[in-house]
């Protein structure tokens, strides 16, 4: 685990600057704060300030961080940024975490990268052997890919008009891949696989115009099919937890689908705007939204100020210890510590 050391003088300076920035940029509802430990932007080695996705290296392997951005896919490890691929914007990122037969942690990353034209877009399968990360290029469905979810070596691909899947065992190094359709005539915003064939989908049907959260292939919290409570709501982010399914939306905040199919709204201190990603780490709920960074628990979320930045937060990932990573739309990458409620 990488250790971060800050001298007393630097720490005092950071706290003073943070307090000034917080008091001048935060709204009246912001009563909690995070401390910026590290900030990277293009002037500090980051390839692009516009980040689409973050993924932490598998637990037990180290503290590498995968960064999908306008500049491609890179990994931050041992205090340097290494390129996995460039030339295409890595716009969707997902990982399949598992273990080897020997019990060692492993993961496969899946990234959708956009070229200048739709026919130039590619799907990348990124894997590691002997510590070296390599990216295998695959042709993507000839539709705009909007969501990926990988589990148990099966990858589900949501697009602006269909839902597909592929089995990793069938790839065998081939560039051209046969994607199998599950649904057509649907626009997928987000998908999460439960690993048993059950899928939760944030989607819209083109024919009927129905939209919301739909569960297929099984049930979640005793629910299958459309979730009535979320009818007409555009679902943009999903996360499975021991307490149920967390649901982020375009403009209606965040919900928890719990036992017995109960859907409960999680209170937020101010409007979230579109929710881009949800992270539950160390018992703390973090939400990346167009309205900023929100932190709290399964009951209440409070908007947190980031020193010098008050824009859209796009991505989250766990960091060393109790720290976590925050990706933004225009201001690069932060490693932060949650300070809790201000006294």
Tab-separated table of C-alpha atoms in Angstrom:
chain	number	residue	atom	x	y	z
A	1	UNK	CA	0.000	0.000	0.000
A	2	UNK	CA	1.403	3.416	-0.943
A	3	UNK	CA	1.828	5.813	1.968
A	4	UNK	CA	1.221	9.537	1.633
A	5	UNK	CA	3.302	11.844	3.854
A	6	UNK	CA	2.582	15.531	4.343
A	7	UNK	CA	4.665	17.841	6.491
A	8	UNK	CA	3.001	19.866	9.250
A	9	UNK	CA	3.576	23.132	7.401
A	10	UNK	CA	2.100	21.812	4.159
A	11	UNK	CA	-0.834	20.283	6.007
A	12	UNK	CA	-1.646	23.591	7.707
A	13	UNK	CA	-1.427	25.401	4.368
A	14	UNK	CA	-3.747	22.883	2.731
A	15	UNK	CA	-6.288	23.203	5.531
A	16	UNK	CA	-6.230	27.005	5.410
A	17	UNK	CA	-6.593	27.112	1.628
A	18	UNK	CA	-9.322	24.467	1.768
A	19	UNK	CA	-11.262	26.419	4.380
A	20	UNK	CA	-11.071	29.638	2.332
A	21	UNK	CA	-12.114	27.889	-0.888
A	22	UNK	CA	-14.915	26.042	0.871
A	23	UNK	CA	-16.364	29.179	2.446
A	24	UNK	CA	-16.350	31.095	-0.830
A	25	UNK	CA	-17.592	28.418	-3.239
A	26	UNK	CA	-19.818	26.134	-1.198
A	27	UNK	CA	-23.561	26.593	-0.940
A	28	UNK	CA	-25.287	27.033	2.396
A	29	UNK	CA	-26.285	23.343	2.362
A	30	UNK	CA	-22.670	22.131	2.232
A	31	UNK	CA	-21.847	21.238	5.834
A	32	UNK	CA	-19.269	18.538	5.150
A	33	UNK	CA	-15.913	18.632	3.440
A	34	UNK	CA	-13.149	16.525	1.944
A	35	UNK	CA	-9.442	17.255	2.140
A	36	UNK	CA	-7.500	17.060	-1.117
A	37	UNK	CA	-4.419	14.863	-0.609
A	38	UNK	CA	-3.259	14.867	-4.228
A	39	UNK	CA	-4.506	16.570	-7.383
A	40	UNK	CA	-3.410	15.701	-10.921
A	41	UNK	CA	-4.197	17.637	-14.079
A	42	UNK	CA	-2.590	17.946	-17.498
A	43	UNK	CA	0.153	20.156	-16.069
A	44	UNK	CA	1.017	17.423	-13.548
A	45	UNK	CA	1.244	14.443	-15.886
A	46	UNK	CA	-2.417	13.548	-16.414
A	47	UNK	CA	-3.115	12.929	-20.098
A	48	UNK	CA	-6.549	14.602	-20.059
A	49	UNK	CA	-8.531	16.607	-17.518
A	50	UNK	CA	-11.782	15.090	-18.871
A	51	UNK	CA	-12.191	11.749	-17.083
A	52	UNK	CA	-14.909	9.239	-17.994
A	53	UNK	CA	-14.141	6.346	-15.654
A	54	UNK	CA	-11.887	5.079	-12.854
A	55	UNK	CA	-11.143	1.527	-11.722
A	56	UNK	CA	-8.900	0.468	-8.844
A	57	UNK	CA	-6.558	-2.455	-9.320
A	58	UNK	CA	-7.862	-5.688	-7.776
A	59	UNK	CA	-7.619	-5.722	-3.993
A	60	UNK	CA	-4.404	-7.441	-2.952
A	61	UNK	CA	-2.491	-6.642	-6.145
A	62	UNK	CA	-1.488	-3.085	-5.258
A	63	UNK	CA	-2.868	0.420	-5.598
A	64	UNK	CA	-2.819	0.928	-9.334
A	65	UNK	CA	-5.583	3.141	-10.713
A	66	UNK	CA	-6.968	2.802	-14.246
A	67	UNK	CA	-8.080	6.081	-15.813
A	68	UNK	CA	-10.389	6.255	-18.835
A	69	UNK	CA	-10.374	9.707	-20.394
A	70	UNK	CA	-10.453	11.688	-23.632
A	71	UNK	CA	-6.762	10.782	-23.938
A	72	UNK	CA	-7.285	6.989	-23.869
A	73	UNK	CA	-6.721	4.433	-21.096
A	74	UNK	CA	-3.862	4.868	-18.638
A	75	UNK	CA	-2.798	3.402	-15.328
A	76	UNK	CA	-1.350	5.338	-12.404
A	77	UNK	CA	1.069	3.131	-10.487
A	78	UNK	CA	4.244	3.782	-8.503
A	79	UNK	CA	3.673	7.537	-8.867
A	80	UNK	CA	3.783	7.526	-12.691
A	81	UNK	CA	1.171	7.409	-15.471
A	82	UNK	CA	1.580	4.582	-17.988
A	83	UNK	CA	-0.305	4.352	-21.273
A	84	UNK	CA	-2.318	1.239	-22.107
A	85	UNK	CA	-3.659	2.779	-25.300
A	86	UNK	CA	-4.027	6.253	-26.807
A	87	UNK	CA	-5.605	7.743	-29.923
A	88	UNK	CA	-9.206	6.989	-28.958
A	89	UNK	CA	-11.235	8.365	-26.069
A	90	UNK	CA	-11.965	5.637	-23.505
A	91	UNK	CA	-15.563	6.532	-22.701
A	92	UNK	CA	-16.892	3.449	-20.840
A	93	UNK	CA	-14.898	1.346	-18.359
A	94	UNK	CA	-15.746	-1.771	-16.347
A	95	UNK	CA	-13.823	-4.577	-14.637
A	96	UNK	CA	-14.398	-8.246	-13.847
A	97	UNK	CA	-12.732	-8.992	-10.493
A	98	UNK	CA	-12.068	-12.647	-9.682
A	99	UNK	CA	-9.402	-15.019	-8.360
A	100	UNK	CA	-7.120	-17.542	-10.012
A	101	UNK	CA	-7.168	-21.263	-9.199
A	102	UNK	CA	-4.382	-20.507	-6.715
A	103	UNK	CA	-6.570	-17.902	-5.005
A	104	UNK	CA	-4.662	-14.855	-6.247
A	105	UNK	CA	-6.665	-11.691	-7.071
A	106	UNK	CA	-7.068	-10.892	-10.747
A	107	UNK	CA	-9.164	-8.726	-13.005
A	108	UNK	CA	-9.999	-8.121	-16.634
A	109	UNK	CA	-10.811	-4.600	-17.752
A	110	UNK	CA	-13.246	-3.845	-20.551
A	111	UNK	CA	-13.164	-0.458	-22.231
A	112	UNK	CA	-15.180	1.044	-25.055
A	113	UNK	CA	-13.126	3.551	-27.031
A	114	UNK	CA	-14.528	6.042	-29.517
A	115	UNK	CA	-12.773	6.985	-32.750
A	116	UNK	CA	-13.607	9.752	-35.178
A	117	UNK	CA	-16.383	7.665	-36.780
A	118	UNK	CA	-18.701	4.976	-35.402
A	119	UNK	CA	-16.978	2.323	-37.507
A	120	UNK	CA	-13.661	3.287	-35.871
A	121	UNK	CA	-14.910	2.515	-32.363
A	122	UNK	CA	-13.376	-0.484	-30.597
A	123	UNK	CA	-13.876	-2.615	-27.540
A	124	UNK	CA	-10.691	-3.380	-25.608
A	125	UNK	CA	-10.074	-6.361	-23.350
A	126	UNK	CA	-7.241	-5.405	-20.998
A	127	UNK	CA	-5.484	-8.112	-18.998
A	128	UNK	CA	-2.250	-8.611	-17.115
A	129	UNK	CA	0.375	-11.316	-17.314
A	130	UNK	CA	3.525	-11.091	-15.173
A	131	UNK	CA	2.553	-7.570	-14.188
A	132	UNK	CA	2.408	-6.272	-17.773
A	133	UNK	CA	-0.927	-4.853	-18.917
A	134	UNK	CA	-1.874	-5.494	-22.535
A	135	UNK	CA	-4.906	-4.337	-24.521
A	136	UNK	CA	-6.568	-6.680	-27.009
A	137	UNK	CA	-8.621	-4.855	-29.638
A	138	UNK	CA	-12.069	-6.160	-30.588
A	139	UNK	CA	-14.602	-4.764	-33.021
A	140	UNK	CA	-17.535	-3.294	-31.116
A	141	UNK	CA	-21.223	-3.554	-32.022
A	142	UNK	CA	-22.036	-1.100	-34.794
A	143	UNK	CA	-24.054	0.965	-32.355
A	144	UNK	CA	-23.044	3.516	-29.753
A	145	UNK	CA	-21.983	1.585	-26.642
A	146	UNK	CA	-23.331	3.242	-23.496
A	147	UNK	CA	-22.765	0.689	-20.723
A	148	UNK	CA	-20.617	-2.330	-19.824
A	149	UNK	CA	-20.954	-4.852	-16.998
A	150	UNK	CA	-18.622	-7.831	-16.617
A	151	UNK	CA	-19.005	-10.671	-14.159
A	152	UNK	CA	-17.925	-14.298	-14.102
A	153	UNK	CA	-16.203	-13.884	-17.495
A	154	UNK	CA	-19.378	-12.725	-19.230
A	155	UNK	CA	-19.563	-9.197	-20.595
A	156	UNK	CA	-22.893	-7.430	-21.079
A	157	UNK	CA	-22.920	-4.512	-23.509
A	158	UNK	CA	-25.639	-1.886	-23.556
A	159	UNK	CA	-26.002	0.376	-26.581
A	160	UNK	CA	-28.316	3.137	-27.738
A	161	UNK	CA	-30.569	0.521	-29.357
A	162	UNK	CA	-29.769	-2.993	-28.011
A	163	UNK	CA	-28.404	-5.199	-25.239
A	164	UNK	CA	-25.716	-7.801	-26.072
A	165	UNK	CA	-23.400	-10.236	-24.330
A	166	UNK	CA	-20.216	-12.160	-25.102
A	167	UNK	CA	-18.382	-14.928	-23.251
A	168	UNK	CA	-14.715	-14.261	-22.623
A	169	UNK	CA	-13.891	-17.938	-23.311
A	170	UNK	CA	-15.096	-17.553	-26.912
A	171	UNK	CA	-12.802	-14.663	-27.868
A	172	UNK	CA	-9.610	-16.641	-28.532
A	173	UNK	CA	-7.731	-13.563	-29.682
A	174	UNK	CA	-10.033	-12.826	-32.629
A	175	UNK	CA	-10.533	-9.198	-33.630
A	176	UNK	CA	-14.030	-9.823	-34.997
A	177	UNK	CA	-16.514	-10.897	-32.351
A	178	UNK	CA	-20.039	-12.267	-32.674
A	179	UNK	CA	-22.188	-10.404	-30.154
A	180	UNK	CA	-25.356	-12.157	-29.040
A	181	UNK	CA	-28.471	-10.031	-28.693
A	182	UNK	CA	-30.623	-10.140	-25.588
A	183	UNK	CA	-32.893	-7.152	-26.266
A	184	UNK	CA	-33.551	-4.934	-29.264
A	185	UNK	CA	-35.432	-1.679	-29.615
A	186	UNK	CA	-34.125	-0.405	-26.287
A	187	UNK	CA	-31.757	2.368	-25.252
A	188	UNK	CA	-29.545	1.316	-22.329
A	189	UNK	CA	-28.168	3.905	-19.917
A	190	UNK	CA	-26.598	1.516	-17.424
A	191	UNK	CA	-26.437	-2.215	-16.704
A	192	UNK	CA	-25.279	-4.281	-13.741
A	193	UNK	CA	-24.862	-8.055	-13.732
A	194	UNK	CA	-25.603	-10.105	-10.621
A	195	UNK	CA	-23.502	-13.001	-11.936
A	196	UNK	CA	-26.366	-15.506	-12.077
A	197	UNK	CA	-27.916	-14.261	-15.303
A	198	UNK	CA	-29.931	-11.577	-13.507
A	199	UNK	CA	-29.494	-8.075	-14.924
A	200	UNK	CA	-30.622	-4.681	-13.672
A	201	UNK	CA	-31.077	-2.211	-16.514
A	202	UNK	CA	-31.572	1.527	-16.641
A	203	UNK	CA	-33.320	1.690	-20.001
A	204	UNK	CA	-35.940	3.119	-22.304
A	205	UNK	CA	-38.078	1.142	-24.763
A	206	UNK	CA	-38.208	2.777	-28.178
A	207	UNK	CA	-41.659	1.483	-29.093
A	208	UNK	CA	-43.674	2.037	-25.914
A	209	UNK	CA	-41.558	4.893	-24.584
A	210	UNK	CA	-41.475	3.177	-21.175
A	211	UNK	CA	-38.415	4.018	-19.111
A	212	UNK	CA	-36.989	3.345	-15.681
A	213	UNK	CA	-35.405	0.352	-13.953
A	214	UNK	CA	-36.059	-3.097	-15.371
A	215	UNK	CA	-34.873	-6.427	-13.961
A	216	UNK	CA	-34.572	-9.398	-16.312
A	217	UNK	CA	-33.335	-13.001	-16.035
A	218	UNK	CA	-34.260	-13.281	-12.352
A	219	UNK	CA	-35.217	-11.027	-9.476
A	220	UNK	CA	-33.578	-8.486	-7.175
A	221	UNK	CA	-35.063	-7.939	-3.708
A	222	UNK	CA	-38.062	-9.980	-4.822
A	223	UNK	CA	-38.711	-7.758	-7.840
A	224	UNK	CA	-38.642	-8.663	-11.508
A	225	UNK	CA	-39.649	-6.712	-14.611
A	226	UNK	CA	-40.220	-2.958	-14.408
A	227	UNK	CA	-39.911	-1.379	-10.958
A	228	UNK	CA	-43.180	0.559	-10.650
A	229	UNK	CA	-41.857	3.166	-8.225
A	230	UNK	CA	-39.337	4.318	-10.845
A	231	UNK	CA	-41.663	4.408	-13.846
A	232	UNK	CA	-40.733	7.245	-16.196
A	233	UNK	CA	-37.441	7.918	-14.401
A	234	UNK	CA	-34.198	7.885	-16.407
A	235	UNK	CA	-31.822	5.594	-14.485
A	236	UNK	CA	-28.155	6.465	-15.081
A	237	UNK	CA	-26.127	4.546	-12.434
A	238	UNK	CA	-26.492	1.278	-10.507
A	239	UNK	CA	-24.583	-0.441	-7.694
A	240	UNK	CA	-25.344	-3.704	-5.900
A	241	UNK	CA	-24.812	-3.765	-2.123
A	242	UNK	CA	-25.660	-6.025	0.805
A	243	UNK	CA	-28.554	-3.674	1.593
A	244	UNK	CA	-30.022	-3.759	-1.912
A	245	UNK	CA	-29.612	-2.043	-5.250
A	246	UNK	CA	-28.558	1.619	-5.307
A	247	UNK	CA	-30.087	3.570	-8.187
A	248	UNK	CA	-28.868	6.893	-9.542
A	249	UNK	CA	-31.046	8.919	-11.892
A	250	UNK	CA	-30.887	11.725	-14.442
A	251	UNK	CA	-32.666	14.320	-12.338
A	252	UNK	CA	-34.551	12.602	-9.489
A	253	UNK	CA	-31.688	11.849	-7.101
A	254	UNK	CA	-30.708	8.466	-5.708
A	255	UNK	CA	-32.775	5.520	-4.457
A	256	UNK	CA	-32.308	2.201	-2.679
A	257	UNK	CA	-34.263	-0.872	-3.788
A	258	UNK	CA	-34.298	-2.912	-0.580
A	259	UNK	CA	-35.799	-6.129	0.726
A	260	UNK	CA	-39.364	-6.838	-0.300
A	261	UNK	CA	-39.121	-4.468	-3.249
A	262	UNK	CA	-39.340	-1.281	-1.192
A	263	UNK	CA	-37.889	1.728	-3.030
A	264	UNK	CA	-36.634	4.456	-0.725
A	265	UNK	CA	-35.276	7.861	-1.691
A	266	UNK	CA	-31.961	8.868	-0.118
A	267	UNK	CA	-32.058	12.471	1.056
A	268	UNK	CA	-29.517	14.868	-0.472
A	269	UNK	CA	-28.504	18.289	0.829
A	270	UNK	CA	-28.906	19.906	-2.601
A	271	UNK	CA	-29.947	18.847	-6.141
A	272	UNK	CA	-27.593	16.251	-7.593
A	273	UNK	CA	-28.312	16.664	-11.292
A	274	UNK	CA	-27.381	13.580	-13.295
A	275	UNK	CA	-25.765	10.867	-11.173
A	276	UNK	CA	-22.759	9.433	-13.011
A	277	UNK	CA	-21.391	6.842	-10.571
A	278	UNK	CA	-21.970	5.369	-7.108
A	279	UNK	CA	-19.266	4.045	-4.756
A	280	UNK	CA	-19.745	2.280	-1.416
A	281	UNK	CA	-16.360	2.024	0.318
A	282	UNK	CA	-15.432	1.581	3.983
A	283	UNK	CA	-19.128	1.886	4.860
A	284	UNK	CA	-19.265	5.323	3.230
A	285	UNK	CA	-21.556	6.135	0.310
A	286	UNK	CA	-20.046	8.431	-2.336
A	287	UNK	CA	-21.875	9.742	-5.386
A	288	UNK	CA	-20.386	11.389	-8.473
A	289	UNK	CA	-22.907	13.761	-10.030
A	290	UNK	CA	-23.158	16.714	-12.377
A	291	UNK	CA	-24.050	18.678	-9.239
A	292	UNK	CA	-20.757	17.752	-7.562
A	293	UNK	CA	-19.498	15.212	-5.041
A	294	UNK	CA	-21.946	13.848	-2.446
A	295	UNK	CA	-20.884	11.767	0.563
A	296	UNK	CA	-22.845	10.154	3.387
A	297	UNK	CA	-24.702	6.924	4.094
A	298	UNK	CA	-27.786	5.057	2.916
A	299	UNK	CA	-30.001	7.647	4.591
A	300	UNK	CA	-28.509	11.059	3.818
A	301	UNK	CA	-25.983	12.493	1.371
A	302	UNK	CA	-24.309	15.878	1.722
A	303	UNK	CA	-22.609	17.861	-1.022
A	304	UNK	CA	-18.889	18.209	-0.407
A	305	UNK	CA	-16.627	20.975	-1.642
A	306	UNK	CA	-13.425	20.211	-3.559
A	307	UNK	CA	-10.783	22.902	-3.197
A	308	UNK	CA	-10.675	25.026	-6.343
A	309	UNK	CA	-13.355	23.013	-8.174
A	310	UNK	CA	-17.129	23.279	-8.218
A	311	UNK	CA	-18.084	21.399	-11.398
A	312	UNK	CA	-19.247	17.971	-12.579
A	313	UNK	CA	-17.846	14.847	-10.887
A	314	UNK	CA	-17.792	11.914	-13.286
A	315	UNK	CA	-16.038	8.947	-11.660
A	316	UNK	CA	-15.025	7.375	-8.327
A	317	UNK	CA	-12.709	4.610	-7.129
A	318	UNK	CA	-11.408	3.381	-3.758
A	319	UNK	CA	-7.889	4.487	-2.841
A	320	UNK	CA	-5.325	3.556	-0.179
A	321	UNK	CA	-6.794	3.093	3.287
A	322	UNK	CA	-9.798	5.354	3.811
A	323	UNK	CA	-8.900	7.635	0.870
A	324	UNK	CA	-10.780	7.629	-2.427
A	325	UNK	CA	-10.252	8.891	-5.979
A	326	UNK	CA	-12.499	11.465	-7.648
A	327	UNK	CA	-12.527	12.051	-11.408
A	328	UNK	CA	-13.974	15.224	-12.896
A	329	UNK	CA	-15.243	16.450	-16.245
A	330	UNK	CA	-12.790	19.318	-16.606
A	331	UNK	CA	-10.385	19.496	-13.696
A	332	UNK	CA	-8.592	16.172	-13.647
A	333	UNK	CA	-8.138	13.701	-10.816
A	334	UNK	CA	-8.245	14.075	-7.026
A	335	UNK	CA	-7.213	11.776	-4.195
A	336	UNK	CA	-9.235	12.882	-1.174
A	337	UNK	CA	-9.934	12.154	2.455
A	338	UNK	CA	-13.413	12.550	3.893
A	339	UNK	CA	-13.375	14.874	6.909
A	340	UNK	CA	-16.979	14.411	8.047
A	341	UNK	CA	-19.372	17.034	9.335
A	342	UNK	CA	-17.983	20.491	9.956
A	343	UNK	CA	-18.296	21.635	13.551
